[in-house]
Structure formats: structure tokens, C-alpha cells
């Protein structure tokens, strides 16, 4: 006989997540998805916009679903041949953001027919405006996933009322330290720039969300998180900020190591602890050949062992230039006993977690910042685009790194090998940074241990969604 209590049993919530284009967006989504299913016990549907821009995105989707068979995949075909509003922009990732937003009405019937019915929708912030309307119509609670720092969110939330004219070198963000104007993404000074208008339209919809997930943790950005949650960063009424970082790699629980990683991990195994500088500018930032050569020169001059990941173009599928051509004749031969330079995808977390790594020359994409914080690796910040200078400010304020502001935005000036080599040496021998790095690594791990703040924050959301089931 059926137990009469069955009908009242609390069911796990069913959550659908929509990531947008770019690895910097996809990686935190995959990690959050895996976490909701594993630690959270949720039923999870991951929406996969198709086609993807980069090969890395499609490879990651395939690996993810083959290693997580219990997670449902909802294919979302994006019509890519027409834009209802053409955009004056060539960045393929930005174009795809637009296409995804403009196609959300096609997702609505797919979401409403899911079984069991949805308890919540988690959306990339770049699709917030359109997806929040769908969530309203379906009467499903809606959350935003903001893939940058809390500090960048505080700036974005103030953007609608910021006065960027005038001679003041700083912008005021209520109850937070002023931010150097030179750290603002250059497109912010042009309200008609695609990125600025797109972001502005999406942030207007943040107030409709029940909460905003950020890949950060209390100890790392405490002042900003507190200010945001006290509603002091006004201009927009933001929902609660839910820090759930640092998000851990999704294959960690399986104890998997990447196959492609084995060669370079073997090389790292042969290096002494803390001796290797890791150099990478993320998944989509290609530098000029001249700048690449100067970095090579800098690495040679630094005298340090190095692990350098290069990109020849913004989209990996178009990256056809050979590594020798990028690096110049003789570099690989000259440095073969001291360093490794690779082109293509590497498992960055695996590298950062290796004891041989003693420092990271990073563009400060926010995922990279969280990963280096998690492993306590000091940073030489070299922000190049978008939110990266604001993120570099956070790194320096936390005591995890140094930043040569004069190096400017990407392509603004050619930074010479001499300066690069000198700064790398300085970072690699800075004991204070190393000590602080260790502390930050401990704090980051605690955020996910026992009743750590990130663990607690996620559990609270899941429990609330269970009750409404
Ligand atoms: N990443 C990686 N291998 C690579 C390049 C990037 O694992 O060869 C990962 C990196 O660890 C991070 C993400 O891709 O998780 C890049 O995001 P981030 O925000 O750091 O920078 P973006 O690529 O968006 O500029
Ligand atoms: N860009 C990038 N990584 C980022 C942000 C921007 O590679 O995280 C690229 C962007 O796609 C563009 C260039 O940097 O090709 C300058 O971008 P932005 O939109 O900031 O300025 P604009 O293209 O208007 O000069
Ligand atoms: N961003 C920006 N202006 C730009 C490009 C990017 O402010 O021209 C910000 C944006 O808010 C985002 C961050 O930089 O949070 C990362 O940029 P994007 O998402 O384009 O790069 P990805 O993370 O895909 O590398």
C-alpha cells in the first residue's frame, strides 16, 4: 500500500542553467551544474546553445555530459543567420551573446515542457533581460550567474548613474573605495558601444532575480559583498549576492586527470617546488606577435623556469599559426632546458595546483583569479581587456599579486622584455606575496569545507527551492 506521506515528500529541486558563449562563461557554469547535482542533490538540466563559437566549448560539453550521465542536456539551437537587431561588432563571442538573447523565445516552450517541472532557472548575466521575462511567464524563480568579480558587479550596478565626464580621475561607488577611471573598460565611456548598451539592458533586469551567484568568496571580497548585500551600492536594486566560489573543477570528484596533461605534468614533476612561473592570458586573448616575442625575451631574462600557454587568435578554431612562427627562431631550442611553451588548451587548474608553480602572469580573467586564489599562487597581473583591470585591483587589494599599471590595456603599448623579466623575478622572489598566497589558499578551501560560507550560501538556496516544490 502506498505510504500516505509520499505525496508530501520533499522532492529535490529541478534547476535549468543557461550559459552563454565563451569559456570564461562556460567553465563556471559547468562547475556550478556539477555542484548542484553532486553536493546539492538537485535534478539538473544544462541548456547547451548550439553551435558554439569555440572548439573548446564543444569539447567541454561532450566531456562534461559523458562524465555526468545523470545531468540532462537540453540542446538549444540558435538561429545564427539573422539578427533582428544587427550589431556593429566583430567579436564572435559578443555576436553570439546577442543571438542567444534574441532567440530566448524559442527556449521558452522547451523549458515549460521539462519534467519534473522546473523549480528555478539560473541564467548567464548576458541573457538576463530576455530569460527573466521567460521565467516570469513560466512563474519559475530566476537567478543570475554573474561571471566576474563582486567588484565589477558593484561598478556595473552603478553604471546607469555614473558620471564619466569631468576631470576627476576616479569614479565613486557608494560605500566602497573609489575606482580609478583608467580601470574602467574603455567601452563604458561610449554609451552606444555594443558592450555597454548590452550590459546596461541586462543589468536593468537583475532586480527581477531572486539572487545573483558569484564565483567569489567572503574573505576575498568581503567589503564589496557586504556593501552589495546591504543595498548600499545603489542606483539599482540588486537581489542578494550569493558568493559560491571558488568553484571547484568538475572532474575533481572523479579523480580524473586530463590525458593531454600528462606530458606537461611530467615536466612539472621534475621541477623544484615554487620554481616555475606560469604564463597564460586565458581562453580568448591573443597578443600581437611583437608582444609575444617580448614576453619570450622577458622569460629568458627572468632566469626562471616557465610554463607558457600561447594563443594565436581569439577563436581557437582559427588558431593556425605554428608555435615556432609566433615565438621566433631559436626560442624553443634556447630554452628547452628551462621552460615549456605550448599552444592550445591546457588544464589550467591542474597546472596551478602543481607544487612546482610559484607564480602566475595572468590577464586576470575572473575564473583565473579564483583558480589562483584557490591554490594560493601569487600573481603578476597583466589585465588587457574588459573587466580585467577591475579584477586586478581586487587581486592587489587582497595581497595576492602585483600589477604594473603603466603596461596599459592590451595593445596600448609594447611592453619590453626587460621590464617583463624584471617584474617576473620580483614576483617570484616576493616572500610576502607567497605567505599571503598560502593564507588565501587556506581561506579559499575553508569556504567549501564544513559550514564554510560558500557551502552554506548554496545550501540555503537549494533548501529554499526544496520548500517551494
Ligand atoms: N583555461 C584553461 N586552459 C586554457 C585556457 C583557459 O583551463 O588553455 C580556463 C581557465 O582555467 C579558466 C577559463 O578557461 O577557467 C578562462 O576564464 P577566465 O575568466 O580566466 O578568462 P577568459 O578566458 O574568459 O578571458
Ligand atoms: N576582448 C578580448 N577579451 C576580453 C574583452 C575584449 O579579447 O575579455 C577583445 C574584444 O573582443 C575586441 C578587443 O578586445 O576585439 C577590444 O574590445 P573592446 O570591445 O573592449 O573595444 P573595441 O573593440 O570597441 O575597441
Ligand atoms: N567586458 C567589458 N567590456 C568589454 C568586454 C568585456 O566590460 O568590452 C567585461 C564583461 O563584463 C565581462 C568580462 O569583461 O564580465 C569578461 O568579458 P567577456 O565576457 O567578453 O570575456 P570572456 O569572459 O568571455 O573572456
Coordinates of C-alpha atoms and ligand atoms in Angstrom, one line a residue:
X1 CA 0.0 0.0 0.0
X2 CA 1.3 3.5 -0.9
X3 CA 2.6 5.5 2.0
X4 CA 0.2 8.4 2.5
X5 CA 3.1 10.6 3.3
X6 CA 4.6 10.1 -0.2
X7 CA 2.6 13.0 -1.8
X8 CA 4.2 15.4 0.8
X9 CA 7.7 14.2 0.5
X10 CA 10.1 17.0 -0.3
X11 CA 11.4 16.5 -3.8
X12 CA 14.8 17.7 -4.9
X13 CA 14.6 20.9 -6.9
X14 CA 14.9 20.8 -10.7
X15 CA 17.2 23.6 -11.9
X16 CA 17.8 24.6 -15.5
X17 CA 21.0 26.5 -16.3
X18 CA 21.8 28.6 -19.4
X19 CA 25.4 29.5 -20.0
X20 CA 26.4 31.9 -22.8
X21 CA 29.3 32.0 -25.2
X22 CA 32.9 31.9 -24.2
X23 CA 34.9 29.5 -21.9
X24 CA 35.0 32.2 -19.2
X25 CA 31.3 31.8 -19.0
X26 CA 31.0 28.1 -19.6
X27 CA 33.6 26.9 -17.1
X28 CA 31.8 28.4 -14.0
X29 CA 28.5 27.1 -15.3
X30 CA 29.8 23.5 -15.7
X31 CA 31.3 23.7 -12.2
X32 CA 28.1 25.1 -10.7
X33 CA 26.0 22.5 -12.6
X34 CA 28.1 19.6 -11.3
X35 CA 28.0 21.1 -7.8
X36 CA 24.2 21.4 -7.7
X37 CA 23.9 17.7 -8.8
X38 CA 26.6 16.3 -6.5
X39 CA 26.6 18.2 -3.2
X40 CA 23.1 19.7 -3.8
X41 CA 21.3 16.5 -4.8
X42 CA 19.3 18.6 -7.4
X43 CA 17.9 17.4 -10.7
X44 CA 19.8 19.5 -13.2
X45 CA 19.2 20.4 -16.8
X46 CA 22.0 22.2 -18.6
X47 CA 21.0 24.1 -21.7
X48 CA 23.6 24.0 -24.4
X49 CA 23.4 26.7 -27.0
X50 CA 24.4 25.3 -30.3
X51 CA 26.5 25.9 -32.3
X52 CA 29.3 27.1 -30.0
X53 CA 31.8 29.7 -31.0
X54 CA 35.0 27.8 -30.0
X55 CA 36.1 24.2 -30.3
X56 CA 36.9 24.3 -26.5
X57 CA 33.3 24.9 -25.7
X58 CA 32.0 21.9 -27.7
X59 CA 34.8 19.6 -26.4
X60 CA 33.9 20.6 -22.8
X61 CA 30.2 19.9 -23.3
X62 CA 31.0 16.5 -24.7
X63 CA 33.4 15.6 -21.8
X64 CA 31.0 17.0 -19.3
X65 CA 28.0 15.0 -20.4
X66 CA 29.9 11.8 -20.8
X67 CA 31.3 12.1 -17.3
X68 CA 28.0 13.3 -15.8
X69 CA 25.3 11.0 -17.3
X70 CA 22.8 12.0 -14.6
X71 CA 22.8 15.6 -15.8
X72 CA 20.2 16.3 -18.5
X73 CA 21.2 18.1 -21.7
X74 CA 18.8 20.4 -23.4
X75 CA 20.0 21.4 -26.9
X76 CA 19.1 24.9 -27.8
X77 CA 19.6 25.6 -31.5
X78 CA 20.5 29.2 -32.1
X79 CA 19.5 30.6 -35.5
X80 CA 22.8 32.3 -36.4
X81 CA 21.9 33.6 -39.8
X82 CA 19.9 36.6 -38.9
X83 CA 20.0 39.1 -36.1
X84 CA 16.8 41.1 -35.5
X85 CA 19.0 43.9 -34.4
X86 CA 22.3 44.0 -36.3
X87 CA 25.2 44.8 -34.1
X88 CA 28.2 46.9 -35.0
X89 CA 30.7 44.5 -33.6
X90 CA 33.0 41.9 -34.9
X91 CA 33.8 39.9 -31.7
X92 CA 32.3 36.5 -32.4
X93 CA 31.5 36.0 -28.7
X94 CA 29.6 39.2 -28.4
X95 CA 27.7 38.4 -31.6
X96 CA 26.7 35.0 -30.1
X97 CA 25.6 36.7 -26.8
X98 CA 23.2 38.8 -28.9
X99 CA 22.0 35.9 -30.9
X100 CA 21.3 33.8 -27.8
X101 CA 19.4 36.7 -26.2
X102 CA 17.3 37.3 -29.3
X103 CA 16.4 33.6 -29.5
X104 CA 15.2 33.1 -26.0
X105 CA 11.6 32.9 -27.1
X106 CA 12.5 29.6 -28.7
X107 CA 13.7 28.2 -25.4
X108 CA 10.5 29.0 -23.6
X109 CA 8.4 26.1 -24.8
X110 CA 11.4 23.7 -24.2
X111 CA 11.7 24.8 -20.6
X112 CA 8.0 24.7 -19.9
X113 CA 7.7 21.1 -21.1
X114 CA 10.5 19.8 -18.9
X115 CA 9.7 17.1 -16.4
X116 CA 9.6 17.3 -13.4
X117 CA 8.6 21.0 -13.7
X118 CA 11.3 23.5 -13.1
X119 CA 12.0 24.9 -9.6
X120 CA 14.4 27.6 -10.8
X121 CA 16.3 28.9 -13.8
X122 CA 19.9 30.1 -13.5
X123 CA 21.0 32.4 -16.3
X124 CA 24.2 33.9 -17.5
X125 CA 24.0 37.6 -16.9
X126 CA 24.4 38.3 -20.6
X127 CA 21.0 36.7 -21.2
X128 CA 19.3 38.1 -18.1
X129 CA 17.0 40.6 -19.8
X130 CA 15.3 38.1 -22.1
X131 CA 15.4 35.0 -19.8
X132 CA 14.0 36.8 -16.8
X133 CA 10.9 37.5 -18.9
X134 CA 10.5 33.9 -19.8
X135 CA 10.9 32.9 -16.1
X136 CA 8.2 35.4 -15.2
X137 CA 5.8 34.0 -17.8
X138 CA 6.5 30.4 -16.6
X139 CA 6.3 31.6 -12.9
X140 CA 9.6 30.0 -12.2
X141 CA 12.1 31.7 -9.7
X142 CA 15.0 33.1 -11.5
X143 CA 18.7 33.6 -10.6
X144 CA 21.5 35.4 -12.3
X145 CA 25.0 33.9 -12.6
X146 CA 27.5 36.8 -12.8
X147 CA 30.8 35.5 -14.1
X148 CA 33.0 38.4 -13.0
X149 CA 34.1 39.8 -9.6
X150 CA 31.8 41.3 -7.0
X151 CA 33.9 44.5 -7.5
X152 CA 33.0 44.5 -11.2
X153 CA 29.3 43.9 -10.3
X154 CA 29.5 47.0 -8.0
X155 CA 30.7 49.0 -10.9
X156 CA 28.1 47.6 -13.3
X157 CA 25.4 48.3 -10.8
X158 CA 26.4 51.9 -10.5
X159 CA 26.9 52.3 -14.3
X160 CA 23.4 53.7 -15.1
X161 CA 24.1 56.7 -12.8
X162 CA 27.8 57.1 -13.2
X163 CA 29.0 60.5 -14.4
X164 CA 32.0 59.6 -16.6
X165 CA 32.6 63.1 -17.8
X166 CA 34.6 65.7 -15.9
X167 CA 38.2 65.7 -14.8
X168 CA 38.1 63.5 -11.7
X169 CA 40.4 60.5 -12.1
X170 CA 38.2 58.3 -10.0
X171 CA 34.6 57.2 -10.0
X172 CA 32.6 57.0 -6.8
X173 CA 30.9 53.8 -5.9
X174 CA 28.8 54.4 -2.7
X175 CA 30.4 53.0 0.4
X176 CA 33.3 51.4 -1.5
X177 CA 36.7 52.8 -2.3
X178 CA 36.7 55.0 -5.4
X179 CA 37.8 53.2 -8.6
X180 CA 40.4 54.6 -11.0
X181 CA 38.7 55.7 -14.2
X182 CA 41.6 54.2 -16.0
X183 CA 40.5 50.8 -14.7
X184 CA 37.0 51.0 -16.3
X185 CA 36.5 49.0 -19.5
X186 CA 37.1 51.6 -22.3
X187 CA 33.7 50.8 -23.9
X188 CA 32.0 52.2 -20.8
X189 CA 32.9 55.7 -22.0
X190 CA 30.8 55.2 -25.0
X191 CA 27.1 54.5 -24.2
X192 CA 26.5 53.4 -27.8
X193 CA 29.2 50.8 -27.7
X194 CA 27.6 47.4 -28.1
X195 CA 29.1 46.0 -24.9
X196 CA 28.0 49.0 -22.8
X197 CA 24.4 49.1 -24.1
X198 CA 24.1 45.3 -24.0
X199 CA 25.3 45.2 -20.4
X200 CA 23.1 48.2 -19.4
X201 CA 20.0 46.5 -20.8
X202 CA 20.8 43.3 -18.9
X203 CA 21.6 44.9 -15.6
X204 CA 18.3 46.6 -15.6
X205 CA 16.8 43.1 -15.3
X206 CA 18.9 42.0 -12.3
X207 CA 16.4 43.3 -9.9
X208 CA 13.9 40.7 -11.1
X209 CA 16.2 37.9 -9.9
X210 CA 15.8 36.2 -6.5
X211 CA 19.6 36.2 -6.2
X212 CA 22.9 36.6 -8.0
X213 CA 25.5 33.8 -7.9
X214 CA 29.1 34.9 -8.0
X215 CA 32.3 32.8 -8.2
X216 CA 33.9 34.6 -5.3
X217 CA 34.2 34.1 -1.5
X218 CA 33.6 36.2 1.5
X219 CA 37.2 36.5 2.7
X220 CA 38.4 37.6 -0.7
X221 CA 35.9 40.3 -1.5
X222 CA 34.3 40.9 1.9
X223 CA 33.9 44.6 1.8
X224 CA 32.3 44.6 -1.6
X225 CA 30.0 41.7 -0.9
X226 CA 28.8 43.3 2.3
X227 CA 28.2 46.6 0.5
X228 CA 26.3 44.9 -2.2
X229 CA 24.2 42.9 0.2
X230 CA 23.4 45.9 2.4
X231 CA 22.0 47.6 -0.6
X232 CA 24.5 50.4 -0.3
X233 CA 25.6 50.2 -3.9
X234 CA 22.5 52.0 -5.0
X235 CA 21.3 53.1 -8.4
X236 CA 19.9 49.6 -9.0
X237 CA 18.0 47.5 -6.5
X238 CA 20.1 44.3 -6.6
X239 CA 18.9 41.0 -5.3
X240 CA 21.1 39.3 -2.7
X241 CA 24.6 38.4 -3.8
X242 CA 25.3 34.7 -3.2
X243 CA 29.1 34.0 -3.2
X244 CA 29.7 30.4 -4.1
X245 CA 33.4 30.5 -5.0
X246 CA 35.9 29.3 -5.7
X247 CA 34.0 26.9 -7.8
X248 CA 36.0 23.6 -8.0
X249 CA 36.8 21.8 -11.2
X250 CA 34.0 19.4 -12.1
X251 CA 36.3 16.4 -12.7
X252 CA 37.8 16.6 -9.2
X253 CA 35.3 14.3 -7.6
X254 CA 36.0 11.6 -10.2
X255 CA 39.7 11.9 -9.5
X256 CA 40.3 12.3 -13.3
X257 CA 43.5 13.7 -14.8
X258 CA 43.5 15.0 -18.3
X259 CA 45.1 12.8 -20.9
X260 CA 46.6 15.8 -22.7
X261 CA 48.0 17.0 -19.4
X262 CA 50.3 14.1 -18.8
X263 CA 53.3 15.4 -20.8
X264 CA 53.5 18.7 -19.2
X265 CA 52.6 17.5 -15.8
X266 CA 55.5 15.1 -16.1
X267 CA 57.7 18.1 -16.9
X268 CA 56.4 20.0 -13.9
X269 CA 57.0 16.9 -11.7
X270 CA 60.7 17.3 -12.5
X271 CA 60.9 21.0 -11.3
X272 CA 61.5 22.1 -7.7
X273 CA 58.7 23.5 -5.6
X274 CA 57.7 27.0 -6.3
X275 CA 60.3 27.5 -9.1
X276 CA 58.1 27.7 -12.2
X277 CA 56.3 30.8 -13.5
X278 CA 53.0 30.0 -15.3
X279 CA 52.1 32.4 -18.1
X280 CA 48.6 32.5 -19.6
X281 CA 46.1 35.1 -20.8
X282 CA 43.0 33.0 -20.8
X283 CA 40.9 31.3 -23.4
X284 CA 40.3 34.2 -25.9
X285 CA 43.1 36.7 -25.7
X286 CA 45.6 36.7 -28.5
X287 CA 48.5 39.1 -28.3
X288 CA 50.4 40.7 -31.2
X289 CA 53.4 38.7 -32.5
X290 CA 55.7 41.6 -31.3
X291 CA 54.3 41.4 -27.8
X292 CA 54.7 37.6 -27.8
X293 CA 58.3 37.9 -28.7
X294 CA 58.9 40.5 -25.9
X295 CA 57.3 38.0 -23.4
X296 CA 59.7 35.4 -24.6
X297 CA 62.6 37.7 -24.1
X298 CA 61.3 38.6 -20.7
X299 CA 61.1 34.9 -19.7
X300 CA 64.6 34.3 -20.9
X301 CA 65.9 37.3 -19.0
X302 CA 64.0 36.4 -15.8
X303 CA 66.1 33.4 -15.3
X304 CA 63.1 31.5 -14.0
X305 CA 61.7 28.2 -15.2
X306 CA 58.5 28.8 -17.1
X307 CA 55.3 27.2 -18.4
X308 CA 53.8 29.4 -21.1
X309 CA 50.5 28.9 -22.9
X310 CA 50.1 30.9 -26.1
X311 CA 47.2 31.8 -28.2
X312 CA 47.5 33.0 -31.8
X313 CA 43.9 34.1 -32.3
X314 CA 40.8 34.9 -30.3
X315 CA 38.8 31.8 -31.5
X316 CA 40.7 28.6 -31.2
X317 CA 39.4 27.1 -34.4
X318 CA 41.1 29.9 -36.3
X319 CA 44.4 29.5 -34.5
X320 CA 46.5 28.0 -37.3
X321 CA 49.9 29.8 -36.8
X322 CA 52.6 27.5 -35.8
X323 CA 54.3 28.0 -32.4
X324 CA 57.7 28.5 -33.9
X325 CA 56.4 31.3 -36.1
X326 CA 54.9 33.0 -33.1
X327 CA 58.0 32.6 -30.9
X328 CA 60.6 33.4 -33.4
X329 CA 63.6 31.3 -34.5
X330 CA 65.6 29.6 -31.8
X331 CA 63.5 30.3 -28.8
X332 CA 62.4 26.7 -28.2
X333 CA 65.9 25.4 -28.7
X334 CA 67.5 28.0 -26.5
X335 CA 65.0 27.5 -23.6
X336 CA 64.5 23.7 -23.9
X337 CA 66.1 23.0 -20.5
X338 CA 64.3 25.8 -18.7
X339 CA 60.8 26.1 -20.0
X340 CA 57.8 24.8 -21.9
X341 CA 55.8 26.8 -24.4
X342 CA 52.5 25.3 -25.6
X343 CA 49.7 26.3 -27.9
X344 CA 46.2 25.0 -27.4
X345 CA 44.1 24.0 -24.4
X346 CA 45.8 23.0 -21.1
X347 CA 44.1 22.0 -17.9
X348 CA 44.9 25.2 -16.0
X349 CA 43.7 24.0 -12.6
X350 CA 45.9 21.0 -12.8
X351 CA 48.9 23.4 -13.5
X352 CA 48.0 25.8 -10.8
X353 CA 47.6 23.0 -8.3
X354 CA 51.1 21.7 -9.1
X355 CA 53.7 22.4 -6.3
X356 CA 56.3 23.4 -8.9
X357 CA 54.3 26.6 -9.8
X358 CA 55.5 29.6 -7.9
X359 CA 53.8 32.5 -9.7
X360 CA 51.2 33.3 -12.4
X361 CA 51.4 36.0 -15.1
X362 CA 47.7 36.4 -15.7
X363 CA 45.3 38.6 -17.6
X364 CA 43.0 38.4 -14.5
X365 CA 40.0 36.9 -16.2
X366 CA 37.9 36.2 -13.2
X367 CA 38.0 32.5 -13.4
X368 CA 41.8 32.5 -13.5
X369 CA 41.8 34.8 -10.4
X370 CA 39.6 32.4 -8.4
X371 CA 41.7 29.4 -9.5
X372 CA 45.0 31.0 -8.5
X373 CA 43.4 32.1 -5.2
X374 CA 42.3 28.5 -4.5
X375 CA 45.8 27.3 -5.0
X376 CA 47.4 30.3 -3.3
X377 CA 49.6 31.1 -6.2
X378 CA 50.9 34.8 -6.4
X379 CA 50.0 36.8 -9.5
X380 CA 51.8 39.3 -11.7
X381 CA 48.6 40.9 -13.1
X382 CA 48.6 42.0 -16.7
X383 CA 45.0 42.9 -17.4
X384 CA 44.3 43.6 -21.1
X385 CA 40.5 44.0 -21.7
X386 CA 37.1 44.4 -20.3
X387 CA 36.7 43.7 -16.6
X388 CA 40.3 42.6 -16.1
X389 CA 41.7 45.8 -14.6
X390 CA 38.9 45.9 -12.0
X391 CA 39.8 42.3 -11.2
X392 CA 43.5 43.1 -11.0
X393 CA 42.5 45.8 -8.4
X394 CA 40.9 43.0 -6.4
X395 CA 44.0 40.8 -6.7
X396 CA 46.3 43.6 -5.5
X397 CA 43.9 44.7 -2.6
X398 CA 43.7 41.1 -1.4
X399 CA 47.5 41.0 -1.3
X400 CA 47.7 38.1 -3.8
X401 CA 49.6 40.0 -6.5
X402 CA 51.4 42.9 -8.1
X403 CA 50.3 45.0 -11.1
X404 CA 52.3 47.4 -13.3
X405 CA 49.6 49.9 -14.2
X406 CA 51.8 51.6 -16.8
X407 CA 51.6 48.5 -19.0
X408 CA 48.1 49.7 -20.0
X409 CA 45.4 48.0 -21.9
X410 CA 46.1 45.2 -24.4
X411 CA 47.8 46.7 -27.5
X412 CA 48.1 50.2 -26.0
X413 CA 51.9 49.9 -25.8
X414 CA 54.6 47.3 -26.4
X415 CA 55.8 46.1 -23.1
X416 CA 59.5 45.3 -23.4
X417 CA 61.1 42.0 -22.4
X418 CA 63.4 43.8 -19.9
X419 CA 60.5 45.1 -17.8
X420 CA 58.7 41.8 -18.0
X421 CA 61.7 39.8 -16.9
X422 CA 62.4 42.2 -14.0
X423 CA 58.8 42.0 -12.8
X424 CA 58.6 38.2 -13.1
X425 CA 61.8 38.0 -11.0
X426 CA 60.3 40.3 -8.4
X427 CA 57.1 38.4 -8.1
X428 CA 58.8 35.0 -7.9
X429 CA 61.1 36.1 -5.1
X430 CA 58.5 38.1 -3.1
X431 CA 58.2 36.2 0.2
X432 CA 55.3 38.4 1.4
X433 CA 53.2 37.5 -1.6
X434 CA 54.0 33.8 -1.1
X435 CA 52.9 33.9 2.5
X436 CA 49.8 35.8 1.8
X437 CA 49.1 33.4 -1.1
X438 CA 49.2 30.5 1.3
X439 CA 46.7 32.2 3.6
X440 CA 44.4 33.0 0.8
X441 CA 44.6 29.4 -0.4
X442 CA 43.5 28.2 3.1
X443 CA 40.7 30.7 3.2
X444 CA 39.5 29.6 -0.2
X445 CA 39.4 26.0 0.8
X446 CA 37.6 26.8 4.0
X447 CA 34.8 28.4 2.0
X448 CA 33.8 24.9 0.9
X449 CA 34.6 23.0 4.0
X450 CA 32.0 22.0 6.6
X451 CA 30.0 25.1 7.3
X452 CA 32.2 27.3 5.1
X453 CA 30.4 30.4 3.7
X454 CA 30.1 29.3 0.1
X455 CA 28.9 25.9 1.0
X456 CA 26.4 27.5 3.4
X457 CA 25.2 30.0 0.8
X458 CA 24.5 27.3 -1.8
X459 CA 22.8 25.0 0.6
X460 CA 20.4 27.8 1.7
X461 CA 19.3 28.5 -1.9
X462 CA 18.7 24.8 -2.5
X463 CA 16.8 24.3 0.7
X464 CA 14.6 27.3 -0.2
X465 CA 13.9 25.8 -3.6
X466 CA 13.0 22.5 -2.0
X467 CA 10.4 24.1 0.2
X468 CA 8.7 25.7 -2.7
X469 CA 8.5 22.4 -4.6
Ligands
LIG1 N1 41.5 27.7 -19.3 C1 42.1 26.5 -19.3 N2 43.0 26.2 -20.3 C2 43.4 27.1 -21.2 C3 42.8 28.4 -21.2 C4 41.9 28.7 -20.3 O1 41.8 25.7 -18.5 O2 44.3 26.8 -22.0 C5 40.4 28.0 -18.4 C6 40.9 28.8 -17.2 O3 41.4 27.9 -16.2 C7 39.6 29.5 -16.8 C8 38.9 29.7 -18.1 O4 39.5 28.8 -19.0 O5 38.8 28.6 -16.0 C9 39.2 31.1 -18.6 O6 38.4 32.0 -17.9 P1 39.0 33.4 -17.4 O7 37.9 34.1 -16.8 O8 40.2 33.2 -16.6 O9 39.5 34.2 -18.7 P2 38.9 34.4 -20.2 O10 39.4 33.2 -21.0 O11 37.4 34.4 -20.1 O12 39.5 35.6 -20.7
LIG2 N1 38.5 41.4 -25.9 C1 39.1 40.3 -25.6 N2 38.9 39.8 -24.3 C2 38.0 40.3 -23.5 C3 37.4 41.5 -23.9 C4 37.6 42.0 -25.1 O1 39.9 39.7 -26.3 O2 37.9 39.8 -22.4 C5 38.7 41.9 -27.3 C6 37.4 42.3 -27.9 O3 36.8 41.2 -28.5 C7 37.9 43.3 -29.0 C8 39.0 43.9 -28.3 O4 39.4 43.1 -27.3 O5 38.3 42.6 -30.2 C9 38.7 45.3 -27.8 O6 37.5 45.1 -27.3 P1 36.5 46.2 -26.8 O7 35.1 45.8 -27.1 O8 36.9 46.4 -25.4 O9 36.9 47.5 -27.7 P2 36.7 47.9 -29.2 O10 36.6 46.6 -30.0 O11 35.4 48.7 -29.3 O12 37.9 48.7 -29.4
LIG3 N1 33.8 43.3 -20.5 C1 33.7 44.6 -20.6 N2 33.9 45.2 -21.7 C2 34.3 44.6 -22.8 C3 34.4 43.2 -22.8 C4 34.2 42.6 -21.6 O1 33.4 45.2 -19.6 O2 34.4 45.2 -23.9 C5 33.6 42.6 -19.2 C6 32.3 41.9 -19.1 O3 31.6 42.5 -18.1 C7 32.7 40.5 -18.7 C8 34.1 40.5 -18.6 O4 34.6 41.7 -19.1 O5 32.2 40.3 -17.4 C9 34.7 39.4 -19.4 O6 34.4 39.7 -20.7 P1 33.9 38.7 -21.7 O7 32.7 38.0 -21.1 O8 33.7 39.3 -23.0 O9 35.0 37.7 -21.9 P2 35.2 36.3 -21.5 O10 34.8 36.1 -20.1 O11 34.2 35.5 -22.4 O12 36.6 36.1 -21.8

